[in-house]
PDB file of C-alpha atoms (C1' of nucleotides) in Angstrom:
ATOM      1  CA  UNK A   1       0.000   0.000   0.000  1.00  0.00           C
ATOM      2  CA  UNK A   2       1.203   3.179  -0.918  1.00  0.00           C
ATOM      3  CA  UNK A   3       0.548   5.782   1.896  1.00  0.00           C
ATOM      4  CA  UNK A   4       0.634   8.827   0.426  1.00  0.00           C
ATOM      5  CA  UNK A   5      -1.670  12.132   1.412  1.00  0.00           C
ATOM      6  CA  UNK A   6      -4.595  11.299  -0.197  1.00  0.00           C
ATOM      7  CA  UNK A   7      -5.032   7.505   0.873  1.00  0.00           C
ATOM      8  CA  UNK A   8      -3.857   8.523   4.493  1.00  0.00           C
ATOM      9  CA  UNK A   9      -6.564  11.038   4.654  1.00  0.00           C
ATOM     10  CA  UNK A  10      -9.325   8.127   3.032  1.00  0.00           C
ATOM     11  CA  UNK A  11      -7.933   6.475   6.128  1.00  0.00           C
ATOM     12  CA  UNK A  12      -7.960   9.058   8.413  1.00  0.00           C
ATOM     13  CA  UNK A  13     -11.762   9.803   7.039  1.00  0.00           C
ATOM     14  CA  UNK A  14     -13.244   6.837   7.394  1.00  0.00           C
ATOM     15  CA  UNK A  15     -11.815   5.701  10.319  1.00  0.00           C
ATOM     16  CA  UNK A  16     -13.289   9.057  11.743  1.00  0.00           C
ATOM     17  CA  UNK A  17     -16.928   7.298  10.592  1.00  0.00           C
ATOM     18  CA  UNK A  18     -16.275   4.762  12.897  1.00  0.00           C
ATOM     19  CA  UNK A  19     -15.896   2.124  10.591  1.00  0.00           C
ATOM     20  CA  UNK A  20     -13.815  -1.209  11.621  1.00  0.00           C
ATOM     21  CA  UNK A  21     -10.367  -1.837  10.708  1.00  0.00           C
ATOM     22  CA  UNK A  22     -11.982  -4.604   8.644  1.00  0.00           C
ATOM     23  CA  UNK A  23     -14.575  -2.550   6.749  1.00  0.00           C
ATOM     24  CA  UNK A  24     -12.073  -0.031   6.060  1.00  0.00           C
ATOM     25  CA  UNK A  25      -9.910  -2.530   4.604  1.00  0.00           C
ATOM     26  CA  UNK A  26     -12.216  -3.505   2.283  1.00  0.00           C
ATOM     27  CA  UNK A  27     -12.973   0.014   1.195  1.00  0.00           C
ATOM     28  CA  UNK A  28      -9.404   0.768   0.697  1.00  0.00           C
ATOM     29  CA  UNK A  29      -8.848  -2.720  -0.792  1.00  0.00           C
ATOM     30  CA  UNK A  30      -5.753  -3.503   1.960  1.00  0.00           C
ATOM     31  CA  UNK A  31      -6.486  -5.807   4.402  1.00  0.00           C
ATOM     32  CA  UNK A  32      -7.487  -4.986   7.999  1.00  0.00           C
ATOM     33  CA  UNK A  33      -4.059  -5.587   9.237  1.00  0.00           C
ATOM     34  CA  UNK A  34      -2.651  -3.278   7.088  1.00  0.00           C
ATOM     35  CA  UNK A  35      -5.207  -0.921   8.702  1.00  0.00           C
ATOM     36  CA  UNK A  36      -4.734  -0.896  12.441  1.00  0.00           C
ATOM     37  CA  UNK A  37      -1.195  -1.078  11.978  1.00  0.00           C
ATOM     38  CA  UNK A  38      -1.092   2.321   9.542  1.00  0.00           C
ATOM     39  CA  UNK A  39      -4.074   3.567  12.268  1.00  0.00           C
ATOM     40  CA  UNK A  40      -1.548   2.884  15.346  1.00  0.00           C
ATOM     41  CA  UNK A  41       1.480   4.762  13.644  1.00  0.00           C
ATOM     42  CA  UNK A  42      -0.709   7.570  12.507  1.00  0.00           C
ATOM     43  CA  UNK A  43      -1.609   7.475  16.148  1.00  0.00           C
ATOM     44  CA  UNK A  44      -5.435   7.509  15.618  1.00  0.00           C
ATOM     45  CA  UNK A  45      -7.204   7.365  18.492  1.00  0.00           C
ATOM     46  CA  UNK A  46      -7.886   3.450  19.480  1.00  0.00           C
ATOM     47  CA  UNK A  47     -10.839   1.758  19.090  1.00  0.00           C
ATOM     48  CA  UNK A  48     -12.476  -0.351  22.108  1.00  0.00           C
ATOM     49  CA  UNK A  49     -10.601  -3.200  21.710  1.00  0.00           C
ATOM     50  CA  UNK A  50     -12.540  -6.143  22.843  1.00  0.00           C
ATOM     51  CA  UNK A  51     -10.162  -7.834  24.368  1.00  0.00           C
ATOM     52  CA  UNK A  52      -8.829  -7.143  27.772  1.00  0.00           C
ATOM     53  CA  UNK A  53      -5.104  -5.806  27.757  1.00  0.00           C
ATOM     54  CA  UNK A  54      -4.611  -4.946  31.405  1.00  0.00           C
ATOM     55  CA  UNK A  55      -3.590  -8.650  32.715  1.00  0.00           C
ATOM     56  CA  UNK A  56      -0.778  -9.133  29.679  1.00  0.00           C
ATOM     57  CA  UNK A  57       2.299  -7.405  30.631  1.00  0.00           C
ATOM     58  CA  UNK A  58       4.000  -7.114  27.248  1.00  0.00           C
ATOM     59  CA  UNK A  59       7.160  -5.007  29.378  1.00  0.00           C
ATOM     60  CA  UNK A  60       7.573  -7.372  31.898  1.00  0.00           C
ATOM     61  CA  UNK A  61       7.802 -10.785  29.874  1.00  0.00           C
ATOM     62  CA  UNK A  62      10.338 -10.390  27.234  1.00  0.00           C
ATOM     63  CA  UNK A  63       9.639 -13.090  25.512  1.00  0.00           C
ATOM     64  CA  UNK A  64      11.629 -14.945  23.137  1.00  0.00           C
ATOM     65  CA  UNK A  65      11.230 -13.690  19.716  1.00  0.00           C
ATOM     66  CA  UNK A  66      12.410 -16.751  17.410  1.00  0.00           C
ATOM     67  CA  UNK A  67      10.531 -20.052  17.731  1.00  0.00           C
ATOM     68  CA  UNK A  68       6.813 -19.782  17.231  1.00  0.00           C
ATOM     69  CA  UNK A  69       5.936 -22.958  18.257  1.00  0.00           C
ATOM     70  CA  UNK A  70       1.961 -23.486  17.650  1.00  0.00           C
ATOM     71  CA  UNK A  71       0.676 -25.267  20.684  1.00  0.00           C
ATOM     72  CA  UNK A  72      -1.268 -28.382  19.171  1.00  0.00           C
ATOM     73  CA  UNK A  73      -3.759 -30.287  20.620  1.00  0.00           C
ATOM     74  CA  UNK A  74      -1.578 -33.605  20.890  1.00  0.00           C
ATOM     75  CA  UNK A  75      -0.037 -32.091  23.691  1.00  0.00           C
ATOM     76  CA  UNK A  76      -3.325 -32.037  25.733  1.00  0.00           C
ATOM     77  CA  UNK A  77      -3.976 -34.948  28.142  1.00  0.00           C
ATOM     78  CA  UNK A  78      -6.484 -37.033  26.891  1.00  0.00           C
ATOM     79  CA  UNK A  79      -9.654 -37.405  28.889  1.00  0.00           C
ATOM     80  CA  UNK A  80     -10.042 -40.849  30.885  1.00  0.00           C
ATOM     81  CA  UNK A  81     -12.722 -42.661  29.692  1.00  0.00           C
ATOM     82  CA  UNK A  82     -15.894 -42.449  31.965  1.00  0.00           C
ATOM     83  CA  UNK A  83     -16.554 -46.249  33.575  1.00  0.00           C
ATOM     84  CA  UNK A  84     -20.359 -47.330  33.078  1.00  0.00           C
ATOM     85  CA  UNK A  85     -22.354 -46.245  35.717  1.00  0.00           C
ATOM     86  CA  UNK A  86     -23.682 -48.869  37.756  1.00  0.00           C
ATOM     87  CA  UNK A  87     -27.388 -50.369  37.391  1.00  0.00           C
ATOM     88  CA  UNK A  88     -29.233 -49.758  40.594  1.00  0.00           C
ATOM     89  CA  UNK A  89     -32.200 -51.958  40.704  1.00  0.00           C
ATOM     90  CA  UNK A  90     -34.621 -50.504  42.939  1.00  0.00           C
ATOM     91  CA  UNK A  91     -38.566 -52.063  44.513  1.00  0.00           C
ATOM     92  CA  UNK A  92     -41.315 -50.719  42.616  1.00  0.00           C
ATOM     93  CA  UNK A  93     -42.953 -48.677  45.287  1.00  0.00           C
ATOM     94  CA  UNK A  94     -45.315 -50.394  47.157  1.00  0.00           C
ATOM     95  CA  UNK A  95     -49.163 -49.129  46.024  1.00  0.00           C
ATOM     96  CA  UNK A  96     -48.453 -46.449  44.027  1.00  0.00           C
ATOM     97  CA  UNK A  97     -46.901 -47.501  41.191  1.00  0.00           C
ATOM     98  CA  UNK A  98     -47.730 -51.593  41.094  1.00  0.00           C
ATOM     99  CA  UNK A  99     -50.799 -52.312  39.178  1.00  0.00           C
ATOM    100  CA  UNK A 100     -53.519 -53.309  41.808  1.00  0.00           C
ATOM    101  CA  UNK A 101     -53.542 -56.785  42.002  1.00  0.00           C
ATOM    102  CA  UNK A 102     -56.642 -58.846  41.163  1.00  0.00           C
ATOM    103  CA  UNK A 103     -57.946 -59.017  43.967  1.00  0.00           C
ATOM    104  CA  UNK A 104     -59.161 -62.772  44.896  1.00  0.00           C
ATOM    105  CA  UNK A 105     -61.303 -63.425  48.005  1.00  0.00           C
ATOM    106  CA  UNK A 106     -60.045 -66.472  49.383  1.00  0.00           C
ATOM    107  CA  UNK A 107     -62.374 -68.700  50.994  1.00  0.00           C
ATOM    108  CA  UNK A 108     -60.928 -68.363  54.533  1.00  0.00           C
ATOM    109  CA  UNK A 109     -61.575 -64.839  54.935  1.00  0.00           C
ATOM    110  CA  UNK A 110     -60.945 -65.724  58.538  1.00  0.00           C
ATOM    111  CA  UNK A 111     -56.882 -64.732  58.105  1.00  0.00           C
ATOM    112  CA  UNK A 112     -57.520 -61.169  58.993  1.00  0.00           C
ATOM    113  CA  UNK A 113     -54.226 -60.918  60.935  1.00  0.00           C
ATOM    114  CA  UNK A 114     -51.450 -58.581  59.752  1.00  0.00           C
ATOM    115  CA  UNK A 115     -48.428 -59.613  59.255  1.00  0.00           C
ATOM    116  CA  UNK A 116     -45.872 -59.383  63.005  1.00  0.00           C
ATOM    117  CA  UNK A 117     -42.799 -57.610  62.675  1.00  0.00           C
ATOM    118  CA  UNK A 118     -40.167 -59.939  61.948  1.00  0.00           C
ATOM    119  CA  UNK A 119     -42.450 -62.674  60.586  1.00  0.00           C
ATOM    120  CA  UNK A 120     -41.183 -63.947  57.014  1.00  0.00           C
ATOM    121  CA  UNK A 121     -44.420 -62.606  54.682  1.00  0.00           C
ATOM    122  CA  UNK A 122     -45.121 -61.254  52.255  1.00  0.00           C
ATOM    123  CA  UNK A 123     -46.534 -57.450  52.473  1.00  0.00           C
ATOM    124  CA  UNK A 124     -47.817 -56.889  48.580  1.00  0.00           C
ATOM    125  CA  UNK A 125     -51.111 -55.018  49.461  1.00  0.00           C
ATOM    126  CA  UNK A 126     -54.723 -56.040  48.682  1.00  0.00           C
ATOM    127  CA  UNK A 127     -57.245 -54.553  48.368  1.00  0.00           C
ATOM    128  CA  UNK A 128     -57.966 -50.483  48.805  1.00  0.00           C
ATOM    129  CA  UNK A 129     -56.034 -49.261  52.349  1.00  0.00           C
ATOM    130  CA  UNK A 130     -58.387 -47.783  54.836  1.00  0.00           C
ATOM    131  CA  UNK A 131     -61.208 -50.260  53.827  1.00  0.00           C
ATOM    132  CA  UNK A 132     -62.534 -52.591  55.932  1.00  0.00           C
ATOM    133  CA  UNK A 133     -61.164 -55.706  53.559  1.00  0.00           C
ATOM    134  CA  UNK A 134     -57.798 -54.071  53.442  1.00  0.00           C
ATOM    135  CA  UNK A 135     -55.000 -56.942  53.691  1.00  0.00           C
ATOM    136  CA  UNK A 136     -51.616 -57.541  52.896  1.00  0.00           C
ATOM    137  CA  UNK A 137     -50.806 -60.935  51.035  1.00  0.00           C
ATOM    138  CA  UNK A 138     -49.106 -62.720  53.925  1.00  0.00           C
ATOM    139  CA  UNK A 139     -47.837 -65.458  51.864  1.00  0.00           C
ATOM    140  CA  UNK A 140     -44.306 -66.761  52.582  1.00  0.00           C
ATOM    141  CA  UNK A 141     -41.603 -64.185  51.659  1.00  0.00           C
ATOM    142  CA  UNK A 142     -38.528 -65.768  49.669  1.00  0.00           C
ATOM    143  CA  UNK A 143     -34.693 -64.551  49.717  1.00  0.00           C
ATOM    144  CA  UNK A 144     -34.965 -61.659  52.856  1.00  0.00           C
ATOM    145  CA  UNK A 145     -37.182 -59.863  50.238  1.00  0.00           C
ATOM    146  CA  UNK A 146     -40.719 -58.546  51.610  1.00  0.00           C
ATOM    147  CA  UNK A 147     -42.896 -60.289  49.189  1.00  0.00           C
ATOM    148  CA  UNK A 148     -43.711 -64.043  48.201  1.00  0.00           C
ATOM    149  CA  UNK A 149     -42.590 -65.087  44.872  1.00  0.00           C
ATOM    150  CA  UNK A 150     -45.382 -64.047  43.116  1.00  0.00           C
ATOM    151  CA  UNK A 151     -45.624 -60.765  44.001  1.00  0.00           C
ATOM    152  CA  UNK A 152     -41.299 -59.933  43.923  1.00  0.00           C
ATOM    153  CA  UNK A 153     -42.158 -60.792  40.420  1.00  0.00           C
ATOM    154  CA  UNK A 154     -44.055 -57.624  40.279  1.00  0.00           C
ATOM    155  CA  UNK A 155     -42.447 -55.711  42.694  1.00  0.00           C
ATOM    156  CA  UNK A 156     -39.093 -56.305  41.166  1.00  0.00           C
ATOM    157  CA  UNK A 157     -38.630 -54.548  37.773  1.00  0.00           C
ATOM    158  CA  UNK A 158     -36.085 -55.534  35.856  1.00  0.00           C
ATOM    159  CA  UNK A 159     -33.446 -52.569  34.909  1.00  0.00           C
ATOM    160  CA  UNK A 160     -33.637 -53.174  31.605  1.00  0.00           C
ATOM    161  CA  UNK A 161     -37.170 -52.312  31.464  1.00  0.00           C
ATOM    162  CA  UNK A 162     -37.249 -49.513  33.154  1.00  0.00           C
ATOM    163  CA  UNK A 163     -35.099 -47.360  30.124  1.00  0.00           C
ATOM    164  CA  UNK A 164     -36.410 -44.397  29.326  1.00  0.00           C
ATOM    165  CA  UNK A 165     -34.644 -44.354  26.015  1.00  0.00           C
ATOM    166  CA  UNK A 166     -34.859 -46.918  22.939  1.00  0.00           C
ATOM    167  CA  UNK A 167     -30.855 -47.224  22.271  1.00  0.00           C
TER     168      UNK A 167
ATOM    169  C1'  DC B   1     -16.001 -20.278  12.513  1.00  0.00           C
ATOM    170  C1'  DC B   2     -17.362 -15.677  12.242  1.00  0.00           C
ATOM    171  C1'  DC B   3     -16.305 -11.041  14.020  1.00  0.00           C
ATOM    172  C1'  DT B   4     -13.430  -7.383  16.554  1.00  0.00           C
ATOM    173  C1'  DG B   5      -8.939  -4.449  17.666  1.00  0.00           C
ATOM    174  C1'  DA B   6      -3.898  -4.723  19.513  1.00  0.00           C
ATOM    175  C1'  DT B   7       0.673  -6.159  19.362  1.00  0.00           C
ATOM    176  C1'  DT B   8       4.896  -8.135  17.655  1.00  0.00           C
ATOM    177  C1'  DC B   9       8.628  -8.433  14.640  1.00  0.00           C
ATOM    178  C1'  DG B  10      10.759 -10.006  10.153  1.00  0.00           C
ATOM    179  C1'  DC B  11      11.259  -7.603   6.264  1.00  0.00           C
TER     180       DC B  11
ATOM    181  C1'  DG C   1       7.452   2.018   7.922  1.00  0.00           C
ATOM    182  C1'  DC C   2       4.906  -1.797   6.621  1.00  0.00           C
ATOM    183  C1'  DG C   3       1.708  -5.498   7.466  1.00  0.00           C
ATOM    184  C1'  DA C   4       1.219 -10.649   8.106  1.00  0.00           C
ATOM    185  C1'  DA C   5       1.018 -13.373  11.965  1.00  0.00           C
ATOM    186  C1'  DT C   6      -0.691 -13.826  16.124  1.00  0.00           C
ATOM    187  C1'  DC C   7      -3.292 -13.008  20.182  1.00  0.00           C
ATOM    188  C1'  DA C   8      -7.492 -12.658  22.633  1.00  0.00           C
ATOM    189  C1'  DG C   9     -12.402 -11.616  23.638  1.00  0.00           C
ATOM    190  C1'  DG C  10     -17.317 -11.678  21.831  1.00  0.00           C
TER     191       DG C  10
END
DNA sequence: CCCTGATTCGC
DNA sequence: GCGAATCAGG
């Protein structure tokens, strides 16, 4: 670029306007380096400069001028990969969310008795709680688990199932 | 990846 | 002095 009068004062003009160093460069048909740097020399006053200078100490870190080196990504540590979470396999709560089991009147509708605390059976509700035919099961309870066989199978959901997403 | 302005430094 | 390369924030 040749900066004589006349292109200095294009440059002086329209970076009066308030034009970026970019726009101006395309006006003048230099590039925007070519701008700033002229615009520094002619000691135009500076732009706000989006980036903030005050934390690089250009006088205080001399650094060395020669070897460029472009940092590349290789360099970075690689990320270790994330281990599979475990599958937690949680009892389907116990009335709300089972389907209500079917409920079958047995003939000995003597066995009103809850089940006693510590006593191996199984708790799978019948019937609507608060009513006067409310029971629990009270059939033998299998592996430390608080329902019979029958009803774990329902309680129990498998983890599979319970995906929200189709992979 | 686009934009911005500022700075550095080989030429 | 010039401006590409580079930096650095939006």
């Amino acid at each position: 670029m040749d900066w004589n009068s006349e292109s200095i004062d294009r440059l002086r003009a329209l970076w009066a306007e308030g034009l970026s160093t970019a726009e101006i460069g395309r006006r003048m048909g230099i590039s925007k380096n070519a701008v700033v740097g002229k615009a520094h020399r002619l000691n135009l006053p500076a732009r706000p400069s989006p980036i903030r200078r005050e934390a690089v100490p250009r006088v205080a870190v001399p650094r060395p001028a020669a070897p460029r080196i472009p940092l590349g990504r290789e360099a970075l540590p690689r990320e270790t990969p994330r281990p599979a979470a475990p599958v937690i396999r949680r009892p389907a709560p116990m009335v709300a969310a089972a389907p209500a089991p079917v409920v079958t009147p047995q003939p000995t509708a003597v066995v009103r008795s809850f089940p006693r605390a510590g006593a191996r059976t199984c708790c799978w509700p019948i019937g609507e709680p608060g009513t006067a035919d409310f029971r629990f099961c009270t059939a033998e309870s299998l592996g430390g688990k608080p329902y019979c066989a029958e009803h774990a199978a329902l309680a129990y959901v498998k983890a599979r199932d319970r995906r929200e997403d189709a992979a």
